[in-house]
PDB file of C-alpha atoms in Angstrom:
ATOM      1  CA  UNK A 259       0.000   0.000   0.000  1.00 38.00           C
ATOM      2  CA  UNK A 260       1.511   3.361  -0.999  1.00 46.00           C
ATOM      3  CA  UNK A 261       2.171   5.778   1.833  1.00 62.00           C
ATOM      4  CA  UNK A 262       0.155   8.969   1.614  1.00 81.00           C
ATOM      5  CA  UNK A 263       1.059  12.499   2.659  1.00 83.00           C
ATOM      6  CA  UNK A 264      -1.138  12.001   5.739  1.00 83.00           C
ATOM      7  CA  UNK A 265       0.892   8.956   6.710  1.00 83.00           C
ATOM      8  CA  UNK A 266       4.203  10.827   6.456  1.00 87.00           C
ATOM      9  CA  UNK A 267       2.952  13.900   8.323  1.00 89.00           C
ATOM     10  CA  UNK A 268       1.530  11.702  11.083  1.00 89.00           C
ATOM     11  CA  UNK A 269       4.951  10.096  11.415  1.00 90.00           C
ATOM     12  CA  UNK A 270       6.479  13.562  11.814  1.00 92.00           C
ATOM     13  CA  UNK A 271       3.922  14.298  14.554  1.00 92.00           C
ATOM     14  CA  UNK A 272       4.911  11.071  16.341  1.00 92.00           C
ATOM     15  CA  UNK A 273       8.593  12.021  16.136  1.00 94.00           C
ATOM     16  CA  UNK A 274       7.869  15.500  17.517  1.00 94.00           C
ATOM     17  CA  UNK A 275       5.894  13.960  20.375  1.00 94.00           C
ATOM     18  CA  UNK A 276       8.678  11.512  21.263  1.00 93.00           C
ATOM     19  CA  UNK A 277      11.399  14.182  21.131  1.00 94.00           C
ATOM     20  CA  UNK A 278       9.516  16.681  23.279  1.00 94.00           C
ATOM     21  CA  UNK A 279       8.419  13.986  25.758  1.00 93.00           C
ATOM     22  CA  UNK A 280      11.987  12.754  26.221  1.00 93.00           C
ATOM     23  CA  UNK A 281      13.136  16.357  26.544  1.00 93.00           C
ATOM     24  CA  UNK A 282      10.444  17.026  29.153  1.00 93.00           C
ATOM     25  CA  UNK A 283      11.572  14.039  31.210  1.00 93.00           C
ATOM     26  CA  UNK A 284      15.284  14.805  30.899  1.00 93.00           C
ATOM     27  CA  UNK A 285      14.957  18.489  31.751  1.00 93.00           C
ATOM     28  CA  UNK A 286      12.696  17.679  34.702  1.00 92.00           C
ATOM     29  CA  UNK A 287      15.533  15.506  36.020  1.00 94.00           C
ATOM     30  CA  UNK A 288      17.971  18.392  35.517  1.00 94.00           C
ATOM     31  CA  UNK A 289      15.527  20.712  37.304  1.00 93.00           C
ATOM     32  CA  UNK A 290      15.345  18.297  40.245  1.00 92.00           C
ATOM     33  CA  UNK A 291      19.155  18.255  40.391  1.00 93.00           C
ATOM     34  CA  UNK A 292      19.333  22.071  40.507  1.00 92.00           C
ATOM     35  CA  UNK A 293      16.639  22.304  43.181  1.00 90.00           C
ATOM     36  CA  UNK A 294      18.386  19.639  45.258  1.00 90.00           C
ATOM     37  CA  UNK A 295      21.585  21.693  44.979  1.00 89.00           C
ATOM     38  CA  UNK A 296      19.701  24.732  46.252  1.00 86.00           C
ATOM     39  CA  UNK A 297      18.432  22.768  49.261  1.00 84.00           C
ATOM     40  CA  UNK A 298      21.924  21.834  50.478  1.00 84.00           C
ATOM     41  CA  UNK A 299      23.454  25.250  49.693  1.00 81.00           C
ATOM     42  CA  UNK A 300      23.051  28.751  51.022  1.00 80.00           C
ATOM     43  CA  UNK A 301      23.808  32.346  50.148  1.00 80.00           C
ATOM     44  CA  UNK A 302      24.828  33.169  46.589  1.00 85.00           C
ATOM     45  CA  UNK A 303      25.256  29.514  45.656  1.00 88.00           C
ATOM     46  CA  UNK A 304      21.618  28.793  46.512  1.00 86.00           C
ATOM     47  CA  UNK A 305      20.545  31.833  44.530  1.00 87.00           C
ATOM     48  CA  UNK A 306      22.601  30.655  41.538  1.00 91.00           C
ATOM     49  CA  UNK A 307      21.020  27.199  41.630  1.00 91.00           C
ATOM     50  CA  UNK A 308      17.507  28.653  41.798  1.00 90.00           C
ATOM     51  CA  UNK A 309      18.244  31.237  39.113  1.00 92.00           C
ATOM     52  CA  UNK A 310      19.443  28.488  36.768  1.00 93.00           C
ATOM     53  CA  UNK A 311      16.403  26.347  37.571  1.00 91.00           C
ATOM     54  CA  UNK A 312      14.040  29.262  36.992  1.00 91.00           C
ATOM     55  CA  UNK A 313      15.627  30.124  33.628  1.00 91.00           C
ATOM     56  CA  UNK A 314      15.565  26.476  32.514  1.00 92.00           C
ATOM     57  CA  UNK A 315      11.925  26.145  33.524  1.00 90.00           C
ATOM     58  CA  UNK A 316      10.742  29.327  31.788  1.00 87.00           C
ATOM     59  CA  UNK A 317      12.749  29.163  28.579  1.00 87.00           C
ATOM     60  CA  UNK A 318      13.071  25.457  27.802  1.00 90.00           C
ATOM     61  CA  UNK A 319      11.089  23.083  29.994  1.00 91.00           C
ATOM     62  CA  UNK A 320       7.702  24.790  29.757  1.00 88.00           C
ATOM     63  CA  UNK A 321       7.678  24.942  25.912  1.00 89.00           C
ATOM     64  CA  UNK A 322       8.773  21.295  25.742  1.00 91.00           C
ATOM     65  CA  UNK A 323       6.114  20.179  28.223  1.00 91.00           C
ATOM     66  CA  UNK A 324       3.351  22.099  26.452  1.00 90.00           C
ATOM     67  CA  UNK A 325       4.358  20.728  23.053  1.00 92.00           C
ATOM     68  CA  UNK A 326       4.665  17.161  24.362  1.00 93.00           C
ATOM     69  CA  UNK A 327       1.182  17.335  25.860  1.00 92.00           C
ATOM     70  CA  UNK A 328      -0.280  18.972  22.757  1.00 93.00           C
ATOM     71  CA  UNK A 329       1.201  16.450  20.315  1.00 93.00           C
ATOM     72  CA  UNK A 330       0.068  13.582  22.542  1.00 92.00           C
ATOM     73  CA  UNK A 331      -3.485  14.915  22.669  1.00 92.00           C
ATOM     74  CA  UNK A 332      -3.568  15.427  18.907  1.00 91.00           C
ATOM     75  CA  UNK A 333      -2.211  11.943  18.217  1.00 90.00           C
ATOM     76  CA  UNK A 334      -5.040  10.521  20.318  1.00 89.00           C
ATOM     77  CA  UNK A 335      -7.619  12.676  18.538  1.00 87.00           C
ATOM     78  CA  UNK A 336      -6.291  11.957  15.051  1.00 88.00           C
ATOM     79  CA  UNK A 337      -6.043   8.181  15.446  1.00 84.00           C
ATOM     80  CA  UNK A 338      -8.381   5.336  16.339  1.00 82.00           C
ATOM     81  CA  UNK A 339      -7.410   5.528  20.030  1.00 83.00           C
ATOM     82  CA  UNK A 340      -9.440   8.668  20.809  1.00 82.00           C
ATOM     83  CA  UNK A 341      -9.471  10.230  24.273  1.00 83.00           C
ATOM     84  CA  UNK A 342     -11.846   8.169  26.404  1.00 84.00           C
ATOM     85  CA  UNK A 343     -12.272   4.892  24.514  1.00 86.00           C
ATOM     86  CA  UNK A 344      -9.481   2.958  26.243  1.00 90.00           C
ATOM     87  CA  UNK A 345      -8.454   2.947  29.879  1.00 92.00           C
ATOM     88  CA  UNK A 346      -4.742   3.432  29.222  1.00 91.00           C
ATOM     89  CA  UNK A 347      -5.385   6.508  27.075  1.00 91.00           C
ATOM     90  CA  UNK A 348      -7.671   8.003  29.719  1.00 92.00           C
ATOM     91  CA  UNK A 349      -5.145   7.363  32.508  1.00 94.00           C
ATOM     92  CA  UNK A 350      -2.413   8.922  30.397  1.00 93.00           C
ATOM     93  CA  UNK A 351      -4.681  11.901  29.634  1.00 91.00           C
ATOM     94  CA  UNK A 352      -5.274  12.499  33.361  1.00 93.00           C
ATOM     95  CA  UNK A 353      -1.571  12.171  34.219  1.00 93.00           C
ATOM     96  CA  UNK A 354      -0.601  14.567  31.429  1.00 92.00           C
ATOM     97  CA  UNK A 355      -3.105  17.216  32.517  1.00 91.00           C
ATOM     98  CA  UNK A 356      -1.982  16.882  36.141  1.00 92.00           C
ATOM     99  CA  UNK A 357       1.683  17.160  35.130  1.00 91.00           C
ATOM    100  CA  UNK A 358       1.008  20.273  33.048  1.00 89.00           C
ATOM    101  CA  UNK A 359      -1.001  21.972  35.805  1.00 87.00           C
ATOM    102  CA  UNK A 360       1.577  21.141  38.467  1.00 87.00           C
ATOM    103  CA  UNK A 361       4.733  21.346  36.372  1.00 83.00           C
ATOM    104  CA  UNK A 362       3.926  24.481  34.381  1.00 80.00           C
ATOM    105  CA  UNK A 363       1.685  26.505  36.693  1.00 80.00           C
ATOM    106  CA  UNK A 364       2.507  25.543  40.272  1.00 85.00           C
ATOM    107  CA  UNK A 365       6.227  24.825  39.918  1.00 87.00           C
ATOM    108  CA  UNK A 366       6.781  28.096  38.087  1.00 85.00           C
ATOM    109  CA  UNK A 367       5.168  30.065  40.906  1.00 86.00           C
ATOM    110  CA  UNK A 368       7.088  28.129  43.571  1.00 87.00           C
ATOM    111  CA  UNK A 369      10.360  28.722  41.747  1.00 89.00           C
ATOM    112  CA  UNK A 370       9.677  32.461  41.573  1.00 87.00           C
ATOM    113  CA  UNK A 371       8.881  32.537  45.295  1.00 87.00           C
ATOM    114  CA  UNK A 372      11.979  30.513  46.187  1.00 87.00           C
ATOM    115  CA  UNK A 373      14.235  32.729  44.091  1.00 87.00           C
ATOM    116  CA  UNK A 374      12.787  35.917  45.601  1.00 87.00           C
ATOM    117  CA  UNK A 375      13.272  34.545  49.118  1.00 86.00           C
ATOM    118  CA  UNK A 376      16.846  33.481  48.411  1.00 83.00           C
ATOM    119  CA  UNK A 377      17.737  36.904  46.980  1.00 85.00           C
ATOM    120  CA  UNK A 378      16.480  38.630  50.137  1.00 82.00           C
ATOM    121  CA  UNK A 379      18.217  36.227  52.513  1.00 75.00           C
ATOM    122  CA  UNK A 380      15.035  34.405  53.472  1.00 70.00           C
ATOM    123  CA  UNK A 381      14.293  30.712  53.604  1.00 70.00           C
ATOM    124  CA  UNK A 382      13.461  29.433  50.115  1.00 66.00           C
ATOM    125  CA  UNK A 383      10.430  27.076  50.185  1.00 68.00           C
ATOM    126  CA  UNK A 384      12.113  24.339  48.130  1.00 75.00           C
ATOM    127  CA  UNK A 385      10.241  21.410  49.667  1.00 81.00           C
ATOM    128  CA  UNK A 386       7.230  21.865  47.400  1.00 84.00           C
ATOM    129  CA  UNK A 387       9.539  22.126  44.405  1.00 87.00           C
ATOM    130  CA  UNK A 388      11.133  18.750  45.102  1.00 89.00           C
ATOM    131  CA  UNK A 389       7.793  17.023  45.721  1.00 89.00           C
ATOM    132  CA  UNK A 390       6.239  18.560  42.602  1.00 88.00           C
ATOM    133  CA  UNK A 391       9.177  17.711  40.357  1.00 90.00           C
ATOM    134  CA  UNK A 392       9.295  14.118  41.630  1.00 92.00           C
ATOM    135  CA  UNK A 393       5.571  13.812  40.914  1.00 92.00           C
ATOM    136  CA  UNK A 394       6.039  15.048  37.346  1.00 91.00           C
ATOM    137  CA  UNK A 395       8.929  12.641  36.759  1.00 93.00           C
ATOM    138  CA  UNK A 396       6.911   9.743  38.165  1.00 94.00           C
ATOM    139  CA  UNK A 397       3.885  10.666  36.038  1.00 93.00           C
ATOM    140  CA  UNK A 398       6.053  10.751  32.909  1.00 92.00           C
ATOM    141  CA  UNK A 399       7.508   7.323  33.676  1.00 93.00           C
ATOM    142  CA  UNK A 400       4.028   5.867  34.273  1.00 94.00           C
ATOM    143  CA  UNK A 401       2.763   7.498  31.058  1.00 92.00           C
ATOM    144  CA  UNK A 402       5.597   5.877  29.117  1.00 92.00           C
ATOM    145  CA  UNK A 403       4.707   2.485  30.587  1.00 93.00           C
ATOM    146  CA  UNK A 404       1.033   3.026  29.701  1.00 93.00           C
ATOM    147  CA  UNK A 405       1.969   3.798  26.089  1.00 90.00           C
ATOM    148  CA  UNK A 406       3.935   0.547  25.825  1.00 90.00           C
ATOM    149  CA  UNK A 407       1.780  -1.857  27.873  1.00 91.00           C
ATOM    150  CA  UNK A 408      -1.660  -0.415  26.983  1.00 90.00           C
ATOM    151  CA  UNK A 409      -3.392  -2.039  29.993  1.00 90.00           C
ATOM    152  CA  UNK A 410      -7.108  -2.066  30.796  1.00 84.00           C
ATOM    153  CA  UNK A 411      -8.652  -2.588  27.380  1.00 85.00           C
ATOM    154  CA  UNK A 412     -11.733  -0.702  26.222  1.00 87.00           C
ATOM    155  CA  UNK A 413     -13.828   1.423  28.553  1.00 83.00           C
ATOM    156  CA  UNK A 414     -16.891   0.263  26.633  1.00 72.00           C
ATOM    157  CA  UNK A 415     -16.913  -3.297  25.463  1.00 62.00           C
ATOM    158  CA  UNK A 416     -17.533  -4.195  21.859  1.00 53.00           C
ATOM    159  CA  UNK A 417     -15.146  -4.631  18.970  1.00 49.00           C
ATOM    160  CA  UNK A 418     -11.390  -4.561  18.894  1.00 49.00           C
ATOM    161  CA  UNK A 419      -9.105  -1.700  17.949  1.00 51.00           C
ATOM    162  CA  UNK A 420      -7.151  -3.949  15.612  1.00 48.00           C
ATOM    163  CA  UNK A 421     -10.225  -4.332  13.379  1.00 51.00           C
ATOM    164  CA  UNK A 422     -10.771  -0.598  12.993  1.00 57.00           C
ATOM    165  CA  UNK A 423      -9.415   1.320  10.031  1.00 59.00           C
ATOM    166  CA  UNK A 424      -6.845   3.943  10.938  1.00 63.00           C
ATOM    167  CA  UNK A 425      -8.227   7.432  10.190  1.00 68.00           C
ATOM    168  CA  UNK A 426      -6.423   9.376   7.476  1.00 76.00           C
ATOM    169  CA  UNK A 427      -6.797  13.093   8.281  1.00 78.00           C
ATOM    170  CA  UNK A 428      -6.422  15.737   5.614  1.00 82.00           C
ATOM    171  CA  UNK A 429      -2.695  16.502   5.096  1.00 85.00           C
ATOM    172  CA  UNK A 430      -3.459  20.217   5.356  1.00 88.00           C
ATOM    173  CA  UNK A 431      -4.898  19.656   8.838  1.00 88.00           C
ATOM    174  CA  UNK A 432      -1.803  17.716   9.902  1.00 89.00           C
ATOM    175  CA  UNK A 433       0.431  20.476   8.520  1.00 90.00           C
ATOM    176  CA  UNK A 434      -1.418  23.059  10.628  1.00 89.00           C
ATOM    177  CA  UNK A 435      -1.192  20.778  13.686  1.00 90.00           C
ATOM    178  CA  UNK A 436       2.585  20.559  13.243  1.00 91.00           C
ATOM    179  CA  UNK A 437       3.053  24.305  12.759  1.00 89.00           C
ATOM    180  CA  UNK A 438       1.036  25.509  15.766  1.00 88.00           C
ATOM    181  CA  UNK A 439       3.661  24.808  18.505  1.00 87.00           C
ATOM    182  CA  UNK A 440       6.189  26.916  16.618  1.00 85.00           C
ATOM    183  CA  UNK A 441       3.595  29.665  16.159  1.00 83.00           C
ATOM    184  CA  UNK A 442       2.793  29.774  19.878  1.00 79.00           C
ATOM    185  CA  UNK A 443       6.376  29.772  21.122  1.00 76.00           C
ATOM    186  CA  UNK A 444       7.869  31.684  18.202  1.00 74.00           C
ATOM    187  CA  UNK A 445       5.478  34.608  18.590  1.00 72.00           C
ATOM    188  CA  UNK A 446       5.715  34.541  22.379  1.00 67.00           C
ATOM    189  CA  UNK A 447       1.960  34.196  22.862  1.00 64.00           C
ATOM    190  CA  UNK A 448       0.704  33.971  26.478  1.00 62.00           C
ATOM    191  CA  UNK A 449       0.551  30.206  26.918  1.00 65.00           C
ATOM    192  CA  UNK A 450      -0.178  27.597  24.255  1.00 75.00           C
ATOM    193  CA  UNK A 451      -3.229  29.462  22.996  1.00 75.00           C
ATOM    194  CA  UNK A 452      -3.480  28.122  19.442  1.00 81.00           C
ATOM    195  CA  UNK A 453      -2.515  24.602  20.536  1.00 85.00           C
ATOM    196  CA  UNK A 454      -5.225  24.567  23.192  1.00 83.00           C
ATOM    197  CA  UNK A 455      -7.807  25.841  20.709  1.00 85.00           C
ATOM    198  CA  UNK A 456      -6.811  23.131  18.230  1.00 86.00           C
ATOM    199  CA  UNK A 457      -7.115  20.340  20.828  1.00 86.00           C
ATOM    200  CA  UNK A 458     -10.536  21.515  22.037  1.00 85.00           C
ATOM    201  CA  UNK A 459     -11.829  22.341  18.571  1.00 85.00           C
ATOM    202  CA  UNK A 460     -10.815  19.057  16.983  1.00 83.00           C
ATOM    203  CA  UNK A 461     -12.139  17.056  19.945  1.00 81.00           C
ATOM    204  CA  UNK A 462     -15.561  18.697  19.505  1.00 83.00           C
ATOM    205  CA  UNK A 463     -15.441  18.135  15.741  1.00 82.00           C
ATOM    206  CA  UNK A 464     -14.525  14.469  16.128  1.00 77.00           C
ATOM    207  CA  UNK A 465     -17.256  13.856  18.726  1.00 75.00           C
ATOM    208  CA  UNK A 466     -19.912  15.422  16.479  1.00 79.00           C
ATOM    209  CA  UNK A 467     -18.680  13.510  13.445  1.00 75.00           C
ATOM    210  CA  UNK A 468     -18.803  10.194  15.297  1.00 68.00           C
ATOM    211  CA  UNK A 469     -22.342  10.863  16.536  1.00 71.00           C
ATOM    212  CA  UNK A 470     -23.510  11.708  13.020  1.00 68.00           C
ATOM    213  CA  UNK A 471     -21.860   8.658  11.426  1.00 59.00           C
ATOM    214  CA  UNK A 472     -24.144   5.619  11.457  1.00 54.00           C
ATOM    215  CA  UNK A 473     -22.743   2.473  13.012  1.00 50.00           C
ATOM    216  CA  UNK A 474     -21.770  -0.248  10.513  1.00 49.00           C
ATOM    217  CA  UNK A 475     -24.358  -3.018  10.221  1.00 50.00           C
ATOM    218  CA  UNK A 476     -23.654  -6.172  12.138  1.00 51.00           C
ATOM    219  CA  UNK A 477     -23.098  -9.273  10.043  1.00 48.00           C
ATOM    220  CA  UNK A 478     -26.112 -11.562   9.947  1.00 46.00           C
ATOM    221  CA  UNK A 479     -25.802 -14.934  11.595  1.00 44.00           C
ATOM    222  CA  UNK A 480     -26.863 -17.877   9.492  1.00 44.00           C
ATOM    223  CA  UNK A 481     -27.991 -20.925  11.420  1.00 44.00           C
ATOM    224  CA  UNK A 482     -27.630 -24.351   9.953  1.00 46.00           C
ATOM    225  CA  UNK A 483     -30.416 -26.762  10.873  1.00 46.00           C
TER     226      UNK A 483
END
């Protein structure tokens, strides 16, 4: 079977998801190392550790995490897996959302507070940073295992995913999906605005399309007397 443009672009989306996910995990480990250094240090050394961690989080880790989550969500939406059809996808969805909320929103605020305290000679509240970063790392490891093992099966019984035809989205849609992370971060927009709109918009579109598509007829059973 000849490979279509959709097939090739979907492969590029998979590669982007893998690269950003690995980067998210690796940089979270580096962030944990810097925060741990701040815990056992004091004075200017502590401030240097926290300043490095804050810069890494703002400039590199947050864009990687947002893009990894976005590409993962779009791969689910654009393929036969969906969002809430299989237990492993749903568990991974929940872990990803929790990691983004904690890792992007909460950890950023805690890092700012810790850095401000260290600069003014106060006690930097680094305990929350360590707990939060360990949670994100653990969630990423569990998500990787879920992607490989795919435990739990279908949420609703009936049919098997192996019998379903893989959707072939319009190549133009896939091209837009691939460009959006670079638009968000390249233009310096406040948060992953266009990525979030794409995830929500396509999820609504897919749900409406599935409701309007009639179910395939079941094969008739012929009994032999």
